[in-house]
Each structure stands twice: as structure tokens, then as C-alpha cells.
Amino acid sequence: MFSNHLYWIGKLLLLILVVGILFSCSQSPKTFLGIKYSDFPEEKHLSAQVIELDTALFRYPFRIRIEGDKAIVMDLHGSEYYGHLFQYPSFRYLSSFGRRGDSPTEMLSMENFRLYNHELWTLDANKSELTRLDFSSSGDSLLREETVTLDEDILRPLDFAIYNDTTFVIPDYSGESRFLKVNCKGKLREKIGAIPTANEKALQEARPALAQAWRSFLDYNLHNGVLAAVTQLGEVVEIYNLKDSTHVVRIGEHDEPKFKVSDGYGIPTGIMGFSDVQVTDSAIYAVFHGTPFKEIARQSGKLPDGGKYIYVFSLKGEPMCKYVLDHYIYGIWVDEATKTIMATDVNSDQPILKFNFGSV
């Protein structure tokens, strides 16, 4: 099983390096444009049930989604395929998709995938493409149907959400806004928000570098219009209600993303923050790590990879519950109807976990 904190550090360094030469001072913001949180009114400990798989497929199981009787798991470092389809809840393997390669029908990377209207969309950041796949008539495989190339002026996209039938939401790494609305042809249509930082100097002099440091994972709920973004560095949760245009920023004790630039290289100096987020009909669930980069570097290869906390916020950003887990996880899928959380564990040869939780 491939498990390596250094992958994320390297990825962050690469992102910040391309623009880091624009910014030569350390970031140490003193105040924040948001509402602080430190405690959750409720804390619960959850124990995992390990799902036994009958096949070894994964190097870095990163994302999991479930729809009906199908489960889909994304392998960030897939050797042959980036996505795998299973029967649910048995997790009997059905097929794989997203073949790795550089031909027109293959993928150079898969950053994330989304289910929408019984179809699946994937994001290839290296090709700057979104691809739509549909289930076969038998339901046991996914077939490539359409590929959308994103505008050249959209800087390397690292996540996306589906807003509606014709529009995607993508983080803006130029720093000019927080998110971009992109149509189904890959054309930029609208810019949303701004980076909620207190670092005015970075906003004025190095927006691209700041935007890379603020790399976030996001999710959108079509029913309530809530878009949530959680930072990979630091501890910031943003909630945009795209129906009424309200915006809430919540900052935890580890503050906003921090890095310094040395000899043109961006060096993360704070913590590994969040790694996944899901907006359900009634709450926001986010996987939190909280591991200092100094500790990751000091114990290179010895620390479990992932986060052992799931933070739950209301749709308006109020802290509700903190789940403390007995495993370290990366990606989650939450089913509030059955009080179930499915998760991925990159540290184990049996990487699919199931947690049962009560009401929050």
C-alpha cells in the first residue's frame, strides 16, 4: 500500500513554486476575516468496521462515492486505472475505468470525480479535461461518453463540483477570485468570491502564490445550494450559499494556511489541514488531520497518513460535533439516512472502512 506524506508536501511545493518567486516573505497573519471556532459542543469516538475486499487494486485510495447499489473508489496513484466500481454493500469488484496513459482516451491524472444524474464526471488536471462517463446497460461498468477541455486561462484545476446541468464550479488559482463558474463547454462564465485572508500584502503582491497555499477541497449540494470549501493547509472552512449569496468563514485554532518562500520555493510551515468535505442536506462533514509539517518531516515515513477526525458543521458554519476515529482516513461518503460513513484508509491493504454514527 502506497502511503506517503511527502507526496502532498511535494505537490504543494510544486504548486507554490510556479508562482513563489513573486513572493519573498513569510506569511504570519495576525487577524482573520472570519469567525473563530475552537470547541465542538459534542465529541464522539467512532470505531471502524473494516470491509474485506477480495482483490488488491489500490495504491492510494483517495475518494469514495456511493449511489444506489454501486460504490466507486478513486485511486490517486493508480498504476493502471484511477477508478474502480464495486457492488454495494458487498463491495464485490465489478470493473475499472480511467485507464492511465497519454492517449486521447486515457488519463494522465484523476483529481476527483462526481456523480450527477446517474452519470459520472472526472477531472484530469494534467490534461485540463473533464470527462463524462455513463453506466453500461448491465450496470457493471462505466463507459466514456464525452470530454470537455477547459479554457487555457483556467490555471491548473485541482478540484471541481457540479453546480447544475450546464455549469461546474472550479477553484481559481490565479488568486483573482475564489471560484470559477465554468459552462459545460469548458468556458469561463463567472468569478465568485475572494480569498478570505488577513494577509493584505499577499493579496496585493502575490495572489497566485496565496491561492496555491489556499488550495481547498470542495463540495456542493444541489438541494440546499451550499458550497463548502476546506483548506488543505491550516484550518479554514468556507460556506457559500449560492442561492442567497451569503458567505461564512470559520477559522480553527490552527488559523489560515501558512507558508514561507525561500530561494523561490514555497515551504508549508503550519499543519496538514483537511482532506475531504461533503455537504449533505443537513450538515457539512470534513476530514481533518491537524499534523504539523515539522512533525511530518521529523518522523518521515513513520506517521500514519490521513486524519483521525471528522468535523461536523451546520449549513451556516456552526460547529456541531467532532468525531474521533480509530483509523486514519482520507476520503469520506456520508449517508445520513442510515447513519453511515464510508471512508478510505491509505495505510492498509484493506482500505475501505465503515463507521456508524448517531444523530448530530
mmCIF file of N, CA and C in Angstrom, residues 65 114 159-161 217-221 226-230 276-280:
data_model
loop_
_atom_site.group_PDB
_atom_site.id
_atom_site.type_symbol
_atom_site.label_atom_id
_atom_site.label_comp_id
_atom_site.label_asym_id
_atom_site.label_seq_id
_atom_site.Cartn_x
_atom_site.Cartn_y
_atom_site.Cartn_z
ATOM 1 N N ARG A 65 -17.454 7.302 -3.365
ATOM 2 C CA ARG A 65 -18.830 7.768 -3.548
ATOM 3 C C ARG A 65 -19.714 6.536 -3.722
ATOM 4 N N ARG A 114 -17.270 13.085 -9.673
ATOM 5 C CA ARG A 114 -18.582 13.454 -9.145
ATOM 6 C C ARG A 114 -19.671 12.641 -9.833
ATOM 7 N N ASP A 159 -9.707 20.585 -8.314
ATOM 8 C CA ASP A 159 -10.961 20.025 -7.807
ATOM 9 C C ASP A 159 -12.095 20.663 -8.592
ATOM 10 N N PHE A 160 -13.275 20.087 -8.482
ATOM 11 C CA PHE A 160 -14.437 20.660 -9.144
ATOM 12 C C PHE A 160 -15.695 20.153 -8.459
ATOM 13 N N ALA A 161 -16.771 20.879 -8.643
ATOM 14 C CA ALA A 161 -18.089 20.453 -8.195
ATOM 15 C C ALA A 161 -19.071 20.733 -9.326
ATOM 16 N N PHE A 217 -10.376 21.684 -0.829
ATOM 17 C CA PHE A 217 -11.276 20.663 -1.334
ATOM 18 C C PHE A 217 -12.699 21.186 -1.176
ATOM 19 N N LEU A 218 -13.564 20.860 -2.121
ATOM 20 C CA LEU A 218 -14.897 21.452 -2.084
ATOM 21 C C LEU A 218 -15.990 20.435 -2.383
ATOM 22 N N ASP A 219 -17.205 20.813 -2.021
ATOM 23 C CA ASP A 219 -18.382 20.021 -2.340
ATOM 24 C C ASP A 219 -19.582 20.956 -2.410
ATOM 25 N N TYR A 220 -20.539 20.576 -3.260
ATOM 26 C CA TYR A 220 -21.747 21.390 -3.450
ATOM 27 C C TYR A 220 -22.975 20.503 -3.352
ATOM 28 N N ASN A 221 -23.983 21.007 -2.639
ATOM 29 C CA ASN A 221 -25.245 20.282 -2.510
ATOM 30 C C ASN A 221 -26.305 20.983 -3.334
ATOM 31 N N VAL A 226 -25.654 24.927 -1.010
ATOM 32 C CA VAL A 226 -24.481 25.223 -0.183
ATOM 33 C C VAL A 226 -23.217 24.634 -0.815
ATOM 34 N N LEU A 227 -22.230 25.500 -1.010
ATOM 35 C CA LEU A 227 -20.898 25.125 -1.465
ATOM 36 C C LEU A 227 -19.947 25.260 -0.281
ATOM 37 N N ALA A 228 -19.263 24.186 0.074
ATOM 38 C CA ALA A 228 -18.305 24.229 1.182
ATOM 39 C C ALA A 228 -16.906 23.990 0.648
ATOM 40 N N ALA A 229 -15.934 24.714 1.197
ATOM 41 C CA ALA A 229 -14.529 24.545 0.841
ATOM 42 C C ALA A 229 -13.713 24.466 2.124
ATOM 43 N N VAL A 230 -12.783 23.505 2.170
ATOM 44 C CA VAL A 230 -11.921 23.332 3.347
ATOM 45 C C VAL A 230 -10.470 23.333 2.884
ATOM 46 N N ASP A 276 -10.970 16.146 2.868
ATOM 47 C CA ASP A 276 -12.208 15.890 2.135
ATOM 48 C C ASP A 276 -13.350 16.599 2.840
ATOM 49 N N VAL A 277 -14.418 16.850 2.080
ATOM 50 C CA VAL A 277 -15.596 17.512 2.643
ATOM 51 C C VAL A 277 -16.824 17.027 1.891
ATOM 52 N N GLN A 278 -17.942 16.897 2.604
ATOM 53 C CA GLN A 278 -19.212 16.553 1.977
ATOM 54 C C GLN A 278 -20.318 17.411 2.575
ATOM 55 N N VAL A 279 -21.108 18.017 1.698
ATOM 56 C CA VAL A 279 -22.278 18.783 2.123
ATOM 57 C C VAL A 279 -23.501 17.892 1.945
ATOM 58 N N THR A 280 -24.131 17.514 3.046
ATOM 59 C CA THR A 280 -25.363 16.738 2.970
ATOM 60 C C THR A 280 -26.546 17.706 2.994
#
